[in-house]
PDB file of C-alpha atoms in Angstrom:
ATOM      1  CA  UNK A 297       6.663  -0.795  21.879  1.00 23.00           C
ATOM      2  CA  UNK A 298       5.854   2.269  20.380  1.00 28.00           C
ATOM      3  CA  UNK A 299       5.191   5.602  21.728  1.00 33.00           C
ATOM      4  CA  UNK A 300       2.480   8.224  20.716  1.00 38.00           C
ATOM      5  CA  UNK A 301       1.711   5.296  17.872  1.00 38.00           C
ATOM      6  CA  UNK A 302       4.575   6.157  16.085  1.00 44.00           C
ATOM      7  CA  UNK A 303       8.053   6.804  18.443  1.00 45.00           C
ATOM      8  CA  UNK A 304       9.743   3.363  19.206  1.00 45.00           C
ATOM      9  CA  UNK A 305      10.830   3.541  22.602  1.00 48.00           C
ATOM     10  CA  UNK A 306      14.098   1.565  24.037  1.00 46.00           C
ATOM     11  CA  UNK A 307      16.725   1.355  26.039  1.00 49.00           C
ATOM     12  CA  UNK A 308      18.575   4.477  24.681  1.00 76.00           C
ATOM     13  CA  UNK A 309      16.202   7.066  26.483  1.00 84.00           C
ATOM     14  CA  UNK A 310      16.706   7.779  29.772  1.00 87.00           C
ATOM     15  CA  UNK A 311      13.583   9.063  32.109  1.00 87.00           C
ATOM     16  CA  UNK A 312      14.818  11.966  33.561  1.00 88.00           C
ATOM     17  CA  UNK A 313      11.342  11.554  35.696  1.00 85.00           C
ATOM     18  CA  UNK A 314       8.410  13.672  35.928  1.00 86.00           C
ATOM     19  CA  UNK A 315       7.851  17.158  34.662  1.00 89.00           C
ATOM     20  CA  UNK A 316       5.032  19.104  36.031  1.00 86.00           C
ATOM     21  CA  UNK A 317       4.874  22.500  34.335  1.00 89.00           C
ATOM     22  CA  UNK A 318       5.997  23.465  30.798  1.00 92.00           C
ATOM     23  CA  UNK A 319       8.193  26.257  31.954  1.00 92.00           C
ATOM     24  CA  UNK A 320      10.243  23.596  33.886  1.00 93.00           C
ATOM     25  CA  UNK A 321      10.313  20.972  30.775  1.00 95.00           C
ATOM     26  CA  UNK A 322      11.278  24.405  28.604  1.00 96.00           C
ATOM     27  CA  UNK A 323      14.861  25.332  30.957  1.00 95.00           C
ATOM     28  CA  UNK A 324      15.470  21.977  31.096  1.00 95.00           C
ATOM     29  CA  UNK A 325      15.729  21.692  27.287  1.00 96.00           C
ATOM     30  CA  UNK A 326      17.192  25.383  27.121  1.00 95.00           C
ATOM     31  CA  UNK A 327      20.147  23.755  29.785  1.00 94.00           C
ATOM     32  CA  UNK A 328      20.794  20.822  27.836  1.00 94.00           C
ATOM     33  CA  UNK A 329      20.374  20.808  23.959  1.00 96.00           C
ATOM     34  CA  UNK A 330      23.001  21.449  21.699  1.00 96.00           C
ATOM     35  CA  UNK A 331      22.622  24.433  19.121  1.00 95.00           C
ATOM     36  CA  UNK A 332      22.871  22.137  16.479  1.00 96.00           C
ATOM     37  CA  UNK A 333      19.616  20.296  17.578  1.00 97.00           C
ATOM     38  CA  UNK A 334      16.084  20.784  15.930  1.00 98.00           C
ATOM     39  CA  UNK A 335      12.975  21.267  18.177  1.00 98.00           C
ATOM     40  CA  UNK A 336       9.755  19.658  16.916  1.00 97.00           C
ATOM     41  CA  UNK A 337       6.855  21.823  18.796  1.00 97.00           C
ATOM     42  CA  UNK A 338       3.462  20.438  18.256  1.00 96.00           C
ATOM     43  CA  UNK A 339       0.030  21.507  19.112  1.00 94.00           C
ATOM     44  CA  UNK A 340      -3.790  21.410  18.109  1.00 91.00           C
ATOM     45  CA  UNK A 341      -4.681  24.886  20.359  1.00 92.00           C
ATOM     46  CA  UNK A 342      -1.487  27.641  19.503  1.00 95.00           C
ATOM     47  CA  UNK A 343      -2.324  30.933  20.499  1.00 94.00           C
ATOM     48  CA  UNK A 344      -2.311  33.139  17.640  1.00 96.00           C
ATOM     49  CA  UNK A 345       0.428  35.210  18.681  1.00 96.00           C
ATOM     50  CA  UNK A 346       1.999  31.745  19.477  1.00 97.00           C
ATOM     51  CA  UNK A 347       1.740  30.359  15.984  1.00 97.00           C
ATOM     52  CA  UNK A 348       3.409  33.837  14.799  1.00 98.00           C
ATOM     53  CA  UNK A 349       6.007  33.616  16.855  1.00 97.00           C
ATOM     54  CA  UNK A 350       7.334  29.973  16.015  1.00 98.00           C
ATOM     55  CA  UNK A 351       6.302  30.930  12.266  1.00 97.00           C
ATOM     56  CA  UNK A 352       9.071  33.955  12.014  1.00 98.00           C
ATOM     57  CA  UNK A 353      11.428  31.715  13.088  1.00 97.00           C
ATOM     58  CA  UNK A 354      13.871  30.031  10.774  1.00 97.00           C
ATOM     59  CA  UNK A 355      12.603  26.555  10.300  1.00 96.00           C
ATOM     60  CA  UNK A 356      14.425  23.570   8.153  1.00 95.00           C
ATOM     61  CA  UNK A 357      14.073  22.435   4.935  1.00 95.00           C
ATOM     62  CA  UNK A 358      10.773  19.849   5.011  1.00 93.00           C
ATOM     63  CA  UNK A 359      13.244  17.247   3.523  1.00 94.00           C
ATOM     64  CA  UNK A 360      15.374  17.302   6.482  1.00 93.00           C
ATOM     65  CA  UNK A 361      12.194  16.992   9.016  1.00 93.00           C
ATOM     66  CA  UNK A 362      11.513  13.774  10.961  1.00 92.00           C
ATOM     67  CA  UNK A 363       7.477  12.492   9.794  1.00 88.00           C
ATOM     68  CA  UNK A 364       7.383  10.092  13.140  1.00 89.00           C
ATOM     69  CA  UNK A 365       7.032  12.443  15.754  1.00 89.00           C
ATOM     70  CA  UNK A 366       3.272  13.833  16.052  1.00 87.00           C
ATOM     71  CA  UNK A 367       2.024  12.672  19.451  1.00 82.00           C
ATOM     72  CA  UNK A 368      -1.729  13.754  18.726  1.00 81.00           C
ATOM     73  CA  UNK A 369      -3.687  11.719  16.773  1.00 77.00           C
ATOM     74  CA  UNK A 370      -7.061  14.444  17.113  1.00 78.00           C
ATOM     75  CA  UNK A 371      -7.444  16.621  15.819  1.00 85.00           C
ATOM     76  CA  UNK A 372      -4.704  17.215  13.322  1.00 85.00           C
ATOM     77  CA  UNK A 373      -1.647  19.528  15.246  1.00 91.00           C
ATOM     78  CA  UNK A 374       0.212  22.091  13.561  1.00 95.00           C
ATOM     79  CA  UNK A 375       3.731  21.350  14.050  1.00 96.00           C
ATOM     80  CA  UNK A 376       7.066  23.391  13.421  1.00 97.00           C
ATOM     81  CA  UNK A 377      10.898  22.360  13.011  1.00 98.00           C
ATOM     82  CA  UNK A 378      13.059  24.681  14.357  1.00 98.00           C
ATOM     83  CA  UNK A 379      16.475  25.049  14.692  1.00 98.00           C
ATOM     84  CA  UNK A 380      17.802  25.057  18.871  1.00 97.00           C
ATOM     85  CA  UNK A 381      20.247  27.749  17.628  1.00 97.00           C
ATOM     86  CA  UNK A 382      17.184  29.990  16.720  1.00 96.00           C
ATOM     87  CA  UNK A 383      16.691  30.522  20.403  1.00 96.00           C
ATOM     88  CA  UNK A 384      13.023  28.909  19.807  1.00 97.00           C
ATOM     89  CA  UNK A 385      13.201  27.641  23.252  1.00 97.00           C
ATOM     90  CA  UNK A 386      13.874  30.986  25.499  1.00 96.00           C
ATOM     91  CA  UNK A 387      10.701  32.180  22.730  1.00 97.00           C
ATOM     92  CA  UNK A 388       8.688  29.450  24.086  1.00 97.00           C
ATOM     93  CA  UNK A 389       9.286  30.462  27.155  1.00 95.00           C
ATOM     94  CA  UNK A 390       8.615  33.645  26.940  1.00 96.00           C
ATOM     95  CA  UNK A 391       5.181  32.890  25.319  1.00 96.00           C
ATOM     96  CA  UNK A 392       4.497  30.529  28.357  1.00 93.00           C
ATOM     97  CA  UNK A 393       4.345  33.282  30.527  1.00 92.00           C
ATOM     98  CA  UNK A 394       1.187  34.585  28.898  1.00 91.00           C
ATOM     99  CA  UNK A 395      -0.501  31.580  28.285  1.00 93.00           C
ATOM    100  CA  UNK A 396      -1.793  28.570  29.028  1.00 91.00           C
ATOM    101  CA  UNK A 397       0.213  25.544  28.218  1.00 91.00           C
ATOM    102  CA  UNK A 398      -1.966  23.992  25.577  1.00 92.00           C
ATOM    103  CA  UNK A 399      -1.836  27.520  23.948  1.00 94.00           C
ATOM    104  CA  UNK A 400       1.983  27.435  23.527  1.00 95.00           C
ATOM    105  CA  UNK A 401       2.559  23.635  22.993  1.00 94.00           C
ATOM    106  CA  UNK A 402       1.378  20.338  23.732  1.00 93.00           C
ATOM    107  CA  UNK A 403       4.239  17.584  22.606  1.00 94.00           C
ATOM    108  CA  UNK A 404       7.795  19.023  22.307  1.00 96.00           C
ATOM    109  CA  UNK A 405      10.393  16.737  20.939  1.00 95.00           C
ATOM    110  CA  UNK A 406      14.171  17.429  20.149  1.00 96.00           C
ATOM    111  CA  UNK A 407      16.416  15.457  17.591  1.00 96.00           C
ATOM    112  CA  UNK A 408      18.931  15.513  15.362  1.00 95.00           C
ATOM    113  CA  UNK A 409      19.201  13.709  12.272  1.00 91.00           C
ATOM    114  CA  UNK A 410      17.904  10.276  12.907  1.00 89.00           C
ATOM    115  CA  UNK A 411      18.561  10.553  16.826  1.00 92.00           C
ATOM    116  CA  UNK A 412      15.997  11.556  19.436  1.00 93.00           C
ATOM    117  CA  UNK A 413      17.715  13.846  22.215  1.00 95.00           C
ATOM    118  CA  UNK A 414      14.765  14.095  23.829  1.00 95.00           C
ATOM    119  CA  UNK A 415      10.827  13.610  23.640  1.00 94.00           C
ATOM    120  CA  UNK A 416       8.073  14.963  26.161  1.00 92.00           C
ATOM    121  CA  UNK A 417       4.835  14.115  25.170  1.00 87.00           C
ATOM    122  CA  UNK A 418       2.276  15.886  26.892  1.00 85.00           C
ATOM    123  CA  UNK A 419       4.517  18.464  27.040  1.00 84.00           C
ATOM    124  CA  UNK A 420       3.072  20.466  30.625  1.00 82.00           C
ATOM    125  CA  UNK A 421       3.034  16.716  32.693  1.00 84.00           C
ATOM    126  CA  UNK A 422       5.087  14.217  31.060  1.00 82.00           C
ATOM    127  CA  UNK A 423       8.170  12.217  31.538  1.00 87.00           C
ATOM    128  CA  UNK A 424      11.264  13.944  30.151  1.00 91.00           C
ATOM    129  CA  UNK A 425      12.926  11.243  27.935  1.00 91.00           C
ATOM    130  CA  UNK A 426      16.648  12.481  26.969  1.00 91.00           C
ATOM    131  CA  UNK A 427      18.784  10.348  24.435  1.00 88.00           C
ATOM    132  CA  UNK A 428      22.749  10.419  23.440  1.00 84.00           C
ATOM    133  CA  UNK A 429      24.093  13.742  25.227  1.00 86.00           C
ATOM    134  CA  UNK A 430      26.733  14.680  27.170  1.00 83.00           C
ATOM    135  CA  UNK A 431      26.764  13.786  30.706  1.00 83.00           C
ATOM    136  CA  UNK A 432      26.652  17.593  31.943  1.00 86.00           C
ATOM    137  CA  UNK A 433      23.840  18.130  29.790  1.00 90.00           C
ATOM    138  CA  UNK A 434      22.042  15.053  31.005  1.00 89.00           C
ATOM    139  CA  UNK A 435      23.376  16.509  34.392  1.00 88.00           C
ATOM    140  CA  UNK A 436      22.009  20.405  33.947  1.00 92.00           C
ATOM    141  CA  UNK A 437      18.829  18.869  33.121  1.00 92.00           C
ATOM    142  CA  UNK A 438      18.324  16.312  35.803  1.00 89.00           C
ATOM    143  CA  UNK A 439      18.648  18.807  38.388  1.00 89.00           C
ATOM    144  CA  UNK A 440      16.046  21.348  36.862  1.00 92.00           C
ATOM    145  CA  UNK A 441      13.362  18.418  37.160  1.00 90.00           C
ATOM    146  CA  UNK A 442      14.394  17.551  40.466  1.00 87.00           C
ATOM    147  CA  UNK A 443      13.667  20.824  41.356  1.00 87.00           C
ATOM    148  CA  UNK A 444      10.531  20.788  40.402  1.00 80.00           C
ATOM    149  CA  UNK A 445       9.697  17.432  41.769  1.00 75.00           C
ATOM    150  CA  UNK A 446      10.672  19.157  44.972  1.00 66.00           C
ATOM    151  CA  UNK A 447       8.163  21.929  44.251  1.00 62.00           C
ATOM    152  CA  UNK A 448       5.540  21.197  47.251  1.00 61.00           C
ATOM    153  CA  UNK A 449       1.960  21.108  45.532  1.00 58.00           C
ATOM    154  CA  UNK A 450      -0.161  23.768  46.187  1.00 62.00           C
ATOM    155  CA  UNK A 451      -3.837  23.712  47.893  1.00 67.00           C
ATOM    156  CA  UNK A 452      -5.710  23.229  44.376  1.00 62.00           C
ATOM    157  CA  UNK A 453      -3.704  19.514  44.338  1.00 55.00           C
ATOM    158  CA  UNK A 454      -4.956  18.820  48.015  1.00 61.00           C
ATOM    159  CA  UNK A 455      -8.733  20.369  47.153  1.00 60.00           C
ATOM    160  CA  UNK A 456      -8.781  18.058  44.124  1.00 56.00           C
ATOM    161  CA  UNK A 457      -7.422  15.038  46.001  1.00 58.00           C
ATOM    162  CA  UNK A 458      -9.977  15.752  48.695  1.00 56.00           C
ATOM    163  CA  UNK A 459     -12.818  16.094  45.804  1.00 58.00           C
ATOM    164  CA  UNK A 460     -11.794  12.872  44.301  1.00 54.00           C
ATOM    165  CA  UNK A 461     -11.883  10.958  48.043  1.00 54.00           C
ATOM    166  CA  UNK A 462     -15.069  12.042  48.602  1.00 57.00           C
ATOM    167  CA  UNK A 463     -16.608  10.635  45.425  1.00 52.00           C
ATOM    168  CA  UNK A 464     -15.800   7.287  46.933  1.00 47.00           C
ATOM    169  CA  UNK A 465     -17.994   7.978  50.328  1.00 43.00           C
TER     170      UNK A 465
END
């Protein structure tokens, strides 16, 4: 089975569960990945200051970039490699607090070398998918998407649910 058309899933990622909000997905990541990591940020709708920000950071050598992790198929995202130790995650962050998710990101995948440590398609409402990590990290991270599990809904969701029963009358 493959994921995005190109990501084999299996049995070494573990659903951490749902992820609601990009901010969330983003401290979870900034809790658990290890300096030595890459992040793979991908989207088809950056922000302009967006795109300048993740292009002053230090990025890695295209040789040393994985090809198999685009999760958009149209129109053709802009992607960037950058280094976890670059602190392109609290930068993301930041940037998501003046923008619209699609605007910052909309697939966000972290790996090193040949080893995904962790994939969220659909970055702002996706499954958080960790790989090989240590168990605190796995630990720190789990908690930050329980937390926003826990994070009641707020009248929009119960407006749109009521919206979409009534289409049914």
């Amino acid at each position: 089975m493959k994921h995005g058309g190109q990501i084999p899933l299996n049995a070494s990622l573990l659903d951490l569960g749902q992820v609601r909000r990009l901010d969330t997905l983003l401290e979870a990541l900034e809790e658990g990945m290890p300096p030595d990591a890459v992040v793979y940020v991908e989207g088809a709708a950056f922000a302009s200051d967006v795109r300048a920000a993740l292009a002053a950071l230090p990025s890695i050598p295209e040789e040393q970039r994985r090809t198999d992790l685009r999760g958009t198929l149209l129109p053709v995202p802009e992607s960037f490699h950058i280094p976890v130790r670059s602190g392109v995650l609290g930068v993301l962050r930041e940037l998501e607090q003046r923008h619209a998710s699609p605007e910052v990101c909309t697939h966000v995948a972290v790996y090193r070398g040949n080893e995904i440590l962790a994939l969220a398609h659909d970055a702002a409402d996706a499954s958080l998918l960790v790989g090989r990590l240590a168990r605190d990290a796995v630990e720190k991270m789990r908690r930050v998407v329980e937390r926003d599990a826990a994070t009641p809904r707020g009248p929009w969701f119960i407006d749109r649910v009521r919206r979409f029963l009534r289409r049914g009358e």
